[in-house]
Coordinates of C-alpha atoms and ligand atoms in Angstrom, one line a residue:
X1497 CA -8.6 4.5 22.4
X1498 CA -4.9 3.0 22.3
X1499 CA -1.9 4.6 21.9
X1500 CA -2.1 7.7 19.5
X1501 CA 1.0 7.1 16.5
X1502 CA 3.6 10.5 16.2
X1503 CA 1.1 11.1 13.3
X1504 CA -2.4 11.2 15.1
X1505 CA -0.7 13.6 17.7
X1506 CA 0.2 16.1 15.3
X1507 CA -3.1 15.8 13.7
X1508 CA -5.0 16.1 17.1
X1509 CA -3.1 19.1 17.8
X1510 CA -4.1 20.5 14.4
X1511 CA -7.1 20.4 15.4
X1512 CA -6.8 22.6 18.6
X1513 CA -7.8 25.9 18.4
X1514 CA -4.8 27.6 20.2
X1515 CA -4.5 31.7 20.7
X1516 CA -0.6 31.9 20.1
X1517 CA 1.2 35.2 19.2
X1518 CA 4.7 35.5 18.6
X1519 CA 6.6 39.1 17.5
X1520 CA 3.1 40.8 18.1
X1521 CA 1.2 38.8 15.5
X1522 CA -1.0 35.8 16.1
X1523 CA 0.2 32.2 15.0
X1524 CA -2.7 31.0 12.7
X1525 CA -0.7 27.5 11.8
X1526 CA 1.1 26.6 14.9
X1527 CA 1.8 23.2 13.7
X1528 CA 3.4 23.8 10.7
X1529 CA 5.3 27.1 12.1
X1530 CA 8.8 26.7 11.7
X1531 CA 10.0 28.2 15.3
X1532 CA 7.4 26.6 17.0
X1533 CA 7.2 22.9 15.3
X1534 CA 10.9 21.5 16.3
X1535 CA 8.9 21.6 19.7
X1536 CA 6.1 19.7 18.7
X1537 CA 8.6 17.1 17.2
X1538 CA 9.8 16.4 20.5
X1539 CA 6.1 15.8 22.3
X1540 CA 5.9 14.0 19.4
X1541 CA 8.8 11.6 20.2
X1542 CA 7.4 10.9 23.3
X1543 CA 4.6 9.3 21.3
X1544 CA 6.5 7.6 18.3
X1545 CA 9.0 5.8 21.1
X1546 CA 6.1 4.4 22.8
X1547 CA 5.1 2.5 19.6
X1548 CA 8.8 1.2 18.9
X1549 CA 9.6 -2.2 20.3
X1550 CA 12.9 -1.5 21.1
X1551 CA 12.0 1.6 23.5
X1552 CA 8.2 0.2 24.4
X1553 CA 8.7 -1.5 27.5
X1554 CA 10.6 1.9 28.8
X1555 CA 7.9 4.0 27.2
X1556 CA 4.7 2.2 28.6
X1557 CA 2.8 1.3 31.6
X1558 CA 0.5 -1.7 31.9
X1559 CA -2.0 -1.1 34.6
X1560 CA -3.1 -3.6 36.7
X1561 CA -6.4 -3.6 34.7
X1562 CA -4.5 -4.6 31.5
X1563 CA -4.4 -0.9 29.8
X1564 CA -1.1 0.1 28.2
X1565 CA -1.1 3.9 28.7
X1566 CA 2.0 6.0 27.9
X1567 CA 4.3 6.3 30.9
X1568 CA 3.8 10.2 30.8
X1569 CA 0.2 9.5 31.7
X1570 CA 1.6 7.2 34.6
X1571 CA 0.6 7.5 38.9
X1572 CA 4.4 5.6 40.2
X1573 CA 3.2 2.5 41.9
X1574 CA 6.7 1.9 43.3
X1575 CA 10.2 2.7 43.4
X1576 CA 11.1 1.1 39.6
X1577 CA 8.5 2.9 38.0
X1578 CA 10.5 6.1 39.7
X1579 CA 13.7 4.6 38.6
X1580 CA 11.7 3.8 35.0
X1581 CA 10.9 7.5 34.5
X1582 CA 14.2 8.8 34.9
X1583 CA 15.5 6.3 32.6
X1584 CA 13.0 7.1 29.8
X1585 CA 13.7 11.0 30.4
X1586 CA 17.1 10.1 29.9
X1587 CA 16.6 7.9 26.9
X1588 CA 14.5 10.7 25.2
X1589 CA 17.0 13.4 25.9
X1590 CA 19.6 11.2 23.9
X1591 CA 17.1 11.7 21.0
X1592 CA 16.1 14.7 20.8
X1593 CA 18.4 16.9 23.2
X1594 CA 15.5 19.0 23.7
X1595 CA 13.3 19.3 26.2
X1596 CA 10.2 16.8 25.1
X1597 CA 8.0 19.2 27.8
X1598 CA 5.7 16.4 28.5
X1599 CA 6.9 15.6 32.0
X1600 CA 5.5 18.8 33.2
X1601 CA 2.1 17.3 33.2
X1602 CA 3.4 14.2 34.5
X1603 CA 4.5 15.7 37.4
X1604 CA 1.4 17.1 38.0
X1605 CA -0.6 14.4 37.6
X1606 CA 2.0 12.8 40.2
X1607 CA 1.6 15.3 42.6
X1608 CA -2.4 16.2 42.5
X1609 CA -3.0 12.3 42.9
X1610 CA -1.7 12.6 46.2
X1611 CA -2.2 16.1 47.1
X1612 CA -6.1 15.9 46.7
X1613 CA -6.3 12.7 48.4
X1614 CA -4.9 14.1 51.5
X1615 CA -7.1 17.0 51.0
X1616 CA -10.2 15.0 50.8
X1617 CA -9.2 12.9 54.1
X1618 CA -9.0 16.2 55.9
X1619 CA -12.3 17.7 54.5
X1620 CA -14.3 15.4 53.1
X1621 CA -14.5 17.3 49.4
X1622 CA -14.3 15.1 46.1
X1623 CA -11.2 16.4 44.8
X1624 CA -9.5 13.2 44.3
X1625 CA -12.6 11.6 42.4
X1626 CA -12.3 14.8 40.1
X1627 CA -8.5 14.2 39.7
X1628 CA -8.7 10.5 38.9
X1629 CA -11.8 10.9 36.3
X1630 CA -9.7 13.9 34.5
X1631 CA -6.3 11.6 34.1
X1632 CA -8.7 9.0 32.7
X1633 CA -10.1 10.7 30.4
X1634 CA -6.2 11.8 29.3
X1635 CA -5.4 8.4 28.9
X1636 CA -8.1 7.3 27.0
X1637 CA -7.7 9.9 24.4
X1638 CA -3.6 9.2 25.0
X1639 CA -3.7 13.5 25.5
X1640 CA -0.4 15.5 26.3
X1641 CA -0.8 17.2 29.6
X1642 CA 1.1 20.3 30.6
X1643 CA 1.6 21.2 34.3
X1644 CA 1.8 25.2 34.7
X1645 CA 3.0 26.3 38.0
X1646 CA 5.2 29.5 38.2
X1647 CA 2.9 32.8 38.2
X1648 CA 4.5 36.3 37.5
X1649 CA 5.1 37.2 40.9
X1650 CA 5.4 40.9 40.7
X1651 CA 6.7 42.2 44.3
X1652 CA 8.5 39.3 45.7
X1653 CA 8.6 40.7 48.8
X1654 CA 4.6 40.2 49.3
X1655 CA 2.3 37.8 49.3
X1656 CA -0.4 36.9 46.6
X1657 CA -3.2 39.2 48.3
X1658 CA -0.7 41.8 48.8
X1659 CA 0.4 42.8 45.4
X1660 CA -0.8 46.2 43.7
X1661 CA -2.3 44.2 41.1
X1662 CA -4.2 40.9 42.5
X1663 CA -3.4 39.0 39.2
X1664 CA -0.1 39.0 39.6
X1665 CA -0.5 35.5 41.3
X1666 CA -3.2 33.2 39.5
X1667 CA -6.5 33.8 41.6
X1668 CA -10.5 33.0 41.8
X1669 CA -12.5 36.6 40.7
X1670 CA -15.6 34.9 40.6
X1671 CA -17.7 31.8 42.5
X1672 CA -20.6 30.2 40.4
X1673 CA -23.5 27.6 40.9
X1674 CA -21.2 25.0 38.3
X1675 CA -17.3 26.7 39.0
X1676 CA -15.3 29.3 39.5
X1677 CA -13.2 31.7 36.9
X1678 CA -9.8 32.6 37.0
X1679 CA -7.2 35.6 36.6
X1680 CA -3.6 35.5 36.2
X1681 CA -1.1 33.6 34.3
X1682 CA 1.7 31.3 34.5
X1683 CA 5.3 32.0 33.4
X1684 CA 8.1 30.1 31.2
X1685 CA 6.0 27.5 30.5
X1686 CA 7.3 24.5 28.7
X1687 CA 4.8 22.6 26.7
X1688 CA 1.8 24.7 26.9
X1689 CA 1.6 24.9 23.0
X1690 CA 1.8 21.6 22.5
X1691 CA -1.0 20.3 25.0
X1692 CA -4.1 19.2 24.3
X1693 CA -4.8 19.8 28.5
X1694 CA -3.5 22.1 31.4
X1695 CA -3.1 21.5 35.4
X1696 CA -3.0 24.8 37.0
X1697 CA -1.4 24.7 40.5
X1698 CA -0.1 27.5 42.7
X1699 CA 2.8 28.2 42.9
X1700 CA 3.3 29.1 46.7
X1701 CA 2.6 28.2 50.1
X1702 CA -0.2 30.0 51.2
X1703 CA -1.3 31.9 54.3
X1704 CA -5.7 32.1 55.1
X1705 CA -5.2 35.7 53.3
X1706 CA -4.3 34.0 50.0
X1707 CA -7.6 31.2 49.8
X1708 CA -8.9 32.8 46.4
X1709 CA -5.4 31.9 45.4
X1710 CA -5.2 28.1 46.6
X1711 CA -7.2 27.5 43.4
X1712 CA -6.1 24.5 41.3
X1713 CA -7.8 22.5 38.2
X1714 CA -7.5 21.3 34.9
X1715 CA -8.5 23.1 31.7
X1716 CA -8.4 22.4 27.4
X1717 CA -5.3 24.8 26.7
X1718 CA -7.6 26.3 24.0
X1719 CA -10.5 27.4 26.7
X1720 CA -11.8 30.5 25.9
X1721 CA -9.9 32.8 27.7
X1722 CA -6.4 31.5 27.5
X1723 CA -4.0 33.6 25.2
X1724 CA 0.2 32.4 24.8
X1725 CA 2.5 34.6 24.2
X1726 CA 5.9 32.2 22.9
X1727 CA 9.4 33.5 24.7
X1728 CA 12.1 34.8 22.2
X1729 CA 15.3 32.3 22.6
X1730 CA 18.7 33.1 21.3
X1731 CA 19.3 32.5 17.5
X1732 CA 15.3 31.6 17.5
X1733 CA 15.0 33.0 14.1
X1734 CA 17.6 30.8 12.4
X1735 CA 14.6 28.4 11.9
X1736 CA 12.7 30.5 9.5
X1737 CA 16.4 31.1 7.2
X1738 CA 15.9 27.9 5.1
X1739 CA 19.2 26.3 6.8
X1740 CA 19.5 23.4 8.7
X1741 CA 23.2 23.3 9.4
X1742 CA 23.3 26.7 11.0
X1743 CA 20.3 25.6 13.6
X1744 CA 22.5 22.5 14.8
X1745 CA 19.4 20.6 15.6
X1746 CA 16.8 21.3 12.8
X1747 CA 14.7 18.6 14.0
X1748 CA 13.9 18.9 17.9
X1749 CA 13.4 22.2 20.2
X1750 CA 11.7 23.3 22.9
X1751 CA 9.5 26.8 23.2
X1752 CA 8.1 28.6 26.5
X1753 CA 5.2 31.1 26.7
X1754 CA 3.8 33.7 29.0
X1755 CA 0.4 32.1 29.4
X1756 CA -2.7 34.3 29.9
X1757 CA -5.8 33.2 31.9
X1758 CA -8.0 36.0 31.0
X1759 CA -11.6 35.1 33.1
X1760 CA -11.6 31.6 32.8
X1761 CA -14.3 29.6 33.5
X1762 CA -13.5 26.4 35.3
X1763 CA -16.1 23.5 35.6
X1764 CA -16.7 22.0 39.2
X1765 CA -15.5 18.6 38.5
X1766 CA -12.1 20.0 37.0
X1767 CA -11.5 21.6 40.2
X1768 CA -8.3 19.9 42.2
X1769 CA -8.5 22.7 45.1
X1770 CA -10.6 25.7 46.0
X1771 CA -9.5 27.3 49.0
X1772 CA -7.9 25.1 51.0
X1773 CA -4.5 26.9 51.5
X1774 CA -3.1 25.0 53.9
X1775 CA -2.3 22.2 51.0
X1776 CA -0.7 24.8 48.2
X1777 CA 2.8 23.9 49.9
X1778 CA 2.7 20.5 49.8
X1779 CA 1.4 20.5 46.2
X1780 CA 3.9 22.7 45.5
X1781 CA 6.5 20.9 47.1
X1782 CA 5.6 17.9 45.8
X1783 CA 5.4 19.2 41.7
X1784 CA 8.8 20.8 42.0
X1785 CA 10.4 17.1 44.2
X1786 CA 9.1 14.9 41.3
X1787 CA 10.7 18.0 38.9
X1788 CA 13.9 18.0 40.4
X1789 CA 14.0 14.6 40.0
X1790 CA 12.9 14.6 36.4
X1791 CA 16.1 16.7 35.7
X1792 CA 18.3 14.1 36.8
X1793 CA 17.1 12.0 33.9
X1794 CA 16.3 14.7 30.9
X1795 CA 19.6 16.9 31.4
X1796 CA 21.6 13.4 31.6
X1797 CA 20.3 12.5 28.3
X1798 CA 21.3 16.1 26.2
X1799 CA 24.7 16.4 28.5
X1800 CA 25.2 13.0 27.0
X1801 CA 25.0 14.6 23.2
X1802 CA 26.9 17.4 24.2
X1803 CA 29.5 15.2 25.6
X1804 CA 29.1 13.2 22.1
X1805 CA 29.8 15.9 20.4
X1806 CA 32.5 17.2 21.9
X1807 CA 34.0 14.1 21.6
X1808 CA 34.1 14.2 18.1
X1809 CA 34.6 18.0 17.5
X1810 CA 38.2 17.0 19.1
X1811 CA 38.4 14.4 16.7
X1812 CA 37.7 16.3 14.1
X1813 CA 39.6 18.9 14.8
X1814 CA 42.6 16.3 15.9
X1815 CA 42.6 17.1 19.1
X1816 CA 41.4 13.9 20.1
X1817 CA 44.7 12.4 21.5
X1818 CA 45.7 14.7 23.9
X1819 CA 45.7 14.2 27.4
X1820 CA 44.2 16.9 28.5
X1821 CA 41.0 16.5 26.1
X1822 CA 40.9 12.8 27.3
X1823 CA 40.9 14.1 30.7
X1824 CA 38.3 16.5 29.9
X1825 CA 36.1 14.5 28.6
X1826 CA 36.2 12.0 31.4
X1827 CA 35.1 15.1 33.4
X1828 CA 32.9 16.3 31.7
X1829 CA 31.0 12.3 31.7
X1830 CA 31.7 12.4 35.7
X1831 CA 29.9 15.3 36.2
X1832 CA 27.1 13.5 33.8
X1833 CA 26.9 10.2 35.5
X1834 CA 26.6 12.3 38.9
X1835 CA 23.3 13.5 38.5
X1836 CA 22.4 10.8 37.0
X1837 CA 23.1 9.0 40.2
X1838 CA 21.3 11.5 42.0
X1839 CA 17.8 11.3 39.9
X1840 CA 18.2 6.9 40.4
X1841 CA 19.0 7.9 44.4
X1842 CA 16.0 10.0 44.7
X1843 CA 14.0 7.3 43.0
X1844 CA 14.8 4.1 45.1
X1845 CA 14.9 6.2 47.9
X1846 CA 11.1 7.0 47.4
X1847 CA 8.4 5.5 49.8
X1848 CA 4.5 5.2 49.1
X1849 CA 1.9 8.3 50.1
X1850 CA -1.2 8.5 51.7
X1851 CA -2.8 7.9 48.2
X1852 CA -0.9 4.5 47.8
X1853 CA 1.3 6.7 44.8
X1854 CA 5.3 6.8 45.1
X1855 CA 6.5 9.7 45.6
X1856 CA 10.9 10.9 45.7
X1857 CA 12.9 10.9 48.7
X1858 CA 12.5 15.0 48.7
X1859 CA 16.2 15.7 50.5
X1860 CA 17.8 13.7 47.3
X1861 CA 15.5 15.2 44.7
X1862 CA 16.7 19.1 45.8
X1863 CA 20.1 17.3 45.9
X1864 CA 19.6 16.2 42.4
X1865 CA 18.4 19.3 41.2
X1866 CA 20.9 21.8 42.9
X1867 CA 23.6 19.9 41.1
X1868 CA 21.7 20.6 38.2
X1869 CA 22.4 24.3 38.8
X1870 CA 25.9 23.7 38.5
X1871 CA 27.0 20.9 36.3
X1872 CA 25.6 21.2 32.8
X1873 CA 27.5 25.0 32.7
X1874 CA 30.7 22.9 33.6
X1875 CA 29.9 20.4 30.9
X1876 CA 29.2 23.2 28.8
X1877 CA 32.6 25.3 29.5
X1878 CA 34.4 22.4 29.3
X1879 CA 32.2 21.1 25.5
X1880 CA 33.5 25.0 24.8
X1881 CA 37.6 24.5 25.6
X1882 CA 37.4 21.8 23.6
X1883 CA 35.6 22.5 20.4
X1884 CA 37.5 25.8 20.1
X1885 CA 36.4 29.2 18.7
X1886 CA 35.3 27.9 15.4
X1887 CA 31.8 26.8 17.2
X1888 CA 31.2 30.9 17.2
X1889 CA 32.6 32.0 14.3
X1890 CA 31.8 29.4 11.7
X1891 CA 30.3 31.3 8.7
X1892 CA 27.0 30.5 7.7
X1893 CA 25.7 27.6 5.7
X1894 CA 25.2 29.7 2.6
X1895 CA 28.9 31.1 2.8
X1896 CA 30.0 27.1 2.7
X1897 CA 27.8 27.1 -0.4
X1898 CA 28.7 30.5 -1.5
X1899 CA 30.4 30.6 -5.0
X1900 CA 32.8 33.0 -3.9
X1901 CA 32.8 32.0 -0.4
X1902 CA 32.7 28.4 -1.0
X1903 CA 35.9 27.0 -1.9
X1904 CA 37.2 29.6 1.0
X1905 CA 35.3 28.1 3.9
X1906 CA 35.9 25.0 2.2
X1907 CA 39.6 25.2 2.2
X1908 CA 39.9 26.9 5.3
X1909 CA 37.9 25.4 8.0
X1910 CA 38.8 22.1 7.3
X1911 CA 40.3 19.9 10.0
X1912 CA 41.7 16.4 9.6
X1913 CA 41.5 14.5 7.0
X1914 CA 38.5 11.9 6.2
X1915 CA 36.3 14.4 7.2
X1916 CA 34.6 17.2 5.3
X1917 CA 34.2 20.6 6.0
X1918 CA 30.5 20.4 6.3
X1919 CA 30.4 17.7 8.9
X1920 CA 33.0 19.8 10.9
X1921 CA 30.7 23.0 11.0
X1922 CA 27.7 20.6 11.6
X1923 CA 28.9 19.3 14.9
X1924 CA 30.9 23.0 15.7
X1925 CA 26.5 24.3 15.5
X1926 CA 25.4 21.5 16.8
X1927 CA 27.6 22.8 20.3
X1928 CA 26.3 25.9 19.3
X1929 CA 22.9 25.2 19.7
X1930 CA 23.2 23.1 23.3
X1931 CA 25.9 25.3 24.6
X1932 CA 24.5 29.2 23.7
X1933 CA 21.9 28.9 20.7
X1934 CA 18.1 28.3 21.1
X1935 CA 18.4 24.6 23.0
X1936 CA 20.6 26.3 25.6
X1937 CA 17.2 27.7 27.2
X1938 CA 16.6 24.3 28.0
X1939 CA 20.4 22.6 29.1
X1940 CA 21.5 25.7 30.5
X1941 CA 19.3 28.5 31.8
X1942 CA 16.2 26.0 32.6
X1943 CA 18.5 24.1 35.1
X1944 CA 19.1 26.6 37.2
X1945 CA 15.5 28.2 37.4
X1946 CA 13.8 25.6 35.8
X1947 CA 11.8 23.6 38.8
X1948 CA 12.8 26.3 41.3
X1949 CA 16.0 28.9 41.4
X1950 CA 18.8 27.2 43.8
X1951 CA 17.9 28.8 47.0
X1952 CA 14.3 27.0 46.8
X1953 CA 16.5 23.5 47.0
X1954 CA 18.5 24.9 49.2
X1955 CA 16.2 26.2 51.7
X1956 CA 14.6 22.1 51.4
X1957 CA 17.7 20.5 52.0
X1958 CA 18.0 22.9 55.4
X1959 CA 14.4 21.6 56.5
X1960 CA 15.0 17.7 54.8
X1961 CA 18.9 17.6 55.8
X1962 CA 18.1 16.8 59.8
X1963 CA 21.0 18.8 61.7
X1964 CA 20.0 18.3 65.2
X1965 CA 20.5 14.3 64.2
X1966 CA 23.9 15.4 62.8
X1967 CA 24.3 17.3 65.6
X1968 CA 23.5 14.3 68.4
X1969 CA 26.0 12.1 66.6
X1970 CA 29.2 14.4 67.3
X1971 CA 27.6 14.6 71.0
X1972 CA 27.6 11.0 71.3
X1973 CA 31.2 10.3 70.1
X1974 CA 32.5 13.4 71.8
X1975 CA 30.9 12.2 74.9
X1976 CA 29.7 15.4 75.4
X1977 CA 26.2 15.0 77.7
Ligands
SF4_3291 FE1 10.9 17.2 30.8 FE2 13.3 18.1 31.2 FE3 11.6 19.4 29.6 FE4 11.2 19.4 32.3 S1 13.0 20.3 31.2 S2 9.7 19.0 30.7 S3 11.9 17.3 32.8 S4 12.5 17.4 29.3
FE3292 FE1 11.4 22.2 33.2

């Protein structure tokens, strides 16, 4: 099959038989729900880019075999296709300024192509054959792939075998002739609504205690078995209140879920790792590197709207000539262009695995990705100075249309002239929405937990960052033997 259109997405995820709840009642119509489908827009974009000319060459991948597949579904062959994702992810964050959630399964796919082929050196088992046929059969049927990672955790102070309840970490409960099933679930996950499959990895490094927990594979996200529960976001409910200028982005979102995996039975050949627990850190390591860098490409692209937008809130508001907005803003697209820097550094920096795949230079990726923690709520305070109060006290869309109200608002929240009222507030929610309203789950919050809380990049740059070679370097020029 080629490509799949926007349209044939949507209608293959129509067809999906998804268990979704949201405020304690099942979703029967995900697609068409109006909290959920701004999400679904942006998977979709991912698909309706790849078709336009303009955006194609970024979007797709030819294989050597001649196959165009969609660069989500892509194994990096070298340092430009790392360079090429971060651009895209960039690119489609200037669109939407959502997250699109399909680089979660990219990721994934990234780091199981790897992972399982250094398992399989070591012992001989046929988990890369499994892996390879599974991302196949994604890119033939051009299928959305979601990569689920981060389980609850319970007591953080103990390990997965340890915990009062043994599903508080995603785990094997049963071993069968043709597969295994599985208890647990996965937390905050992006995507997994708008999926057609799932990679389940662990989410640890593992000890020989933990082996029923060293359990990855691939599943349909509507196996029997699986059950979401979607996250509450801030303002969420805007959606359903038949107004788009109060959402401030009525067209693109992004939605997370508590994912249950309720005895879930996984096939054999879908099975990526059973057991050997040795390889959950790298795999994990290697997801959350090819993550980190992902951020340095996505976040670039909505800081770049919310930088846009401020922009012209202090035009509007005829602000725009003063220094210290000027100088703001020129801040504000420093702090931008640096992690976009760092997701381009982590991607030339990258070096072929074992597998022949590309993967990050890791010490730049955490790099990437702890700036990540800091920058966007700088970009954000700063979108905030300038915009003004007005971006949280706007009255609503049906006060601007108001017959009493109306000609109030109108008069009164005006700013220069040669722009109206309405465009004002549009822009004032549209900062709203990035800097505190549903999308700042995604450009705020998600940056500093999302692909690991800071201390996880912190505690890689202290084993990637090579001290004692620091250290040698003062000796030598100190002349100190
Ligand atoms: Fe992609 Fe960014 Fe969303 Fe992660 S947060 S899935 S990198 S858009
Ligand atoms: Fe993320």
């Amino acid at each position: 099959m080629a490509l799949m259109t926007g349209e044939q997405y949507i209608e293959s995820m129509r067809k999906m038989n998804l268990q979704v709840y949201m405020f304690g009642k099942k979703v029967e119509n995900v697609v068409d729900d109006p909290i959920l489908r701004p999400s679904l827009n942006s998977v979709r974009a991912t698909y309706d880019y790849a078709q336009d000319p303009e955006y194609e060459d970024l979007m797709t991948v030819t294989l050597e075999d001649g196959r165009k597949i969609n660069r989500f579904l892509n194994i990096h062959r070298s340092t430009t296709d790392l360079m090429n994702k971060v651009k895209m992810q960039r690119m489609l964050g200037q669109k939407t300024a959502a997250c699109f959630q399909r680089c979660v399964g990219m990721d994934a796919c990234n780091a199981e192509y790897s992972t399982t082929y250094e398992i399989d050196q070591k012992y001989g088992t046929k988990y890369h054959e499994n892996f390879k046929k599974f991302l196949e059969y994604c890119r033939e049927n051009d299928f959305t792939i979601d990569g689920a990672m981060t389980d609850p955790k319970g007591d953080r102070g103990l390990a997965p075998h340890a915990q009062a309840d043994p599903d508080l970490y995603l785990h094997v409960v049963e071993r069968r002739e043709d597969g295994v099933v599985v208890c647990g679930a996965k937390a905050h996950q992006t995507g997994i609504i708008n999926s057609q499959e799932v990679i389940v990895m662990p989410t640890i490094a593992m000890g020989p205690d933990d082996k029923d927990y060293a359990i990855s594979f691939a599943v349909p996200t509507d196996t029997e078995g699986i059950l979401m529960i979607i996250g509450r976001q801030s303002c969420d409910t805007r959606k359903t209140e038949n107004t788009t200028l109060d959402v401030g982005n009525a067209e693109y979102g992004g939605v997370e879920a508590l994912v249950i995996f309720d005895h879930v039975f996984v096939p054999n050949d879908r099975i990526f790792m059973n057991g050997e627990n040795e390889f959950a850190g790298m795999l994990v390591e290697r997801f959350a590197g090819y993550h980190r860098q992902s951020y340095g490409g996505c976040k670039v692209g909505v800081g770049d709207v919310l930088i846009g937008a401020t922009a012209l809130a202090a035009e509007y508001n005829g602000a725009a000539k003063a220094s210290h907005v000027k100088d703001k803003l020129i801040e504000m697209m420093h702090l931008n262009e640096t992690l976009y820097c760092c997701g381009i550094a982590c991607s030339a920096e990258g070096a072929p695995t074992a597998s022949g795949s590309y993967l990050i230079n890791l010490l730049l990726a955490n790099v990437c990705k702890q700036n990540v923690t800091r920058f966007p709520y700088e970009i954000a305070r700063l979108a905030e100075d300038i915009a003004g109060g007005i971006f949280v006290t706007a009255p609503s869309e049906a006060d601007l249309k108001g017959e009493v109200t109306g000609p109030w608002v109108e008069k009164y929240l005006k700013g220069i002239d040669g722009v109206s009222t309405e465009d004002r507030m549009k822009v004032m929610r549209l900062i709203e929405n990035l800097c505190l309203g549903t999308a700042a789950v995604g450009y705020r919050t998600e940056s500093m937990h999302g692909a690991g809380s800071p201390q996880a990049q912190r505690i890689m740059i202290s084993r990637q960052g090579n001290l004692p070679m620091k250290k040698e370097l003062a000796k030598k020029l100190a002349g100190i033997k």
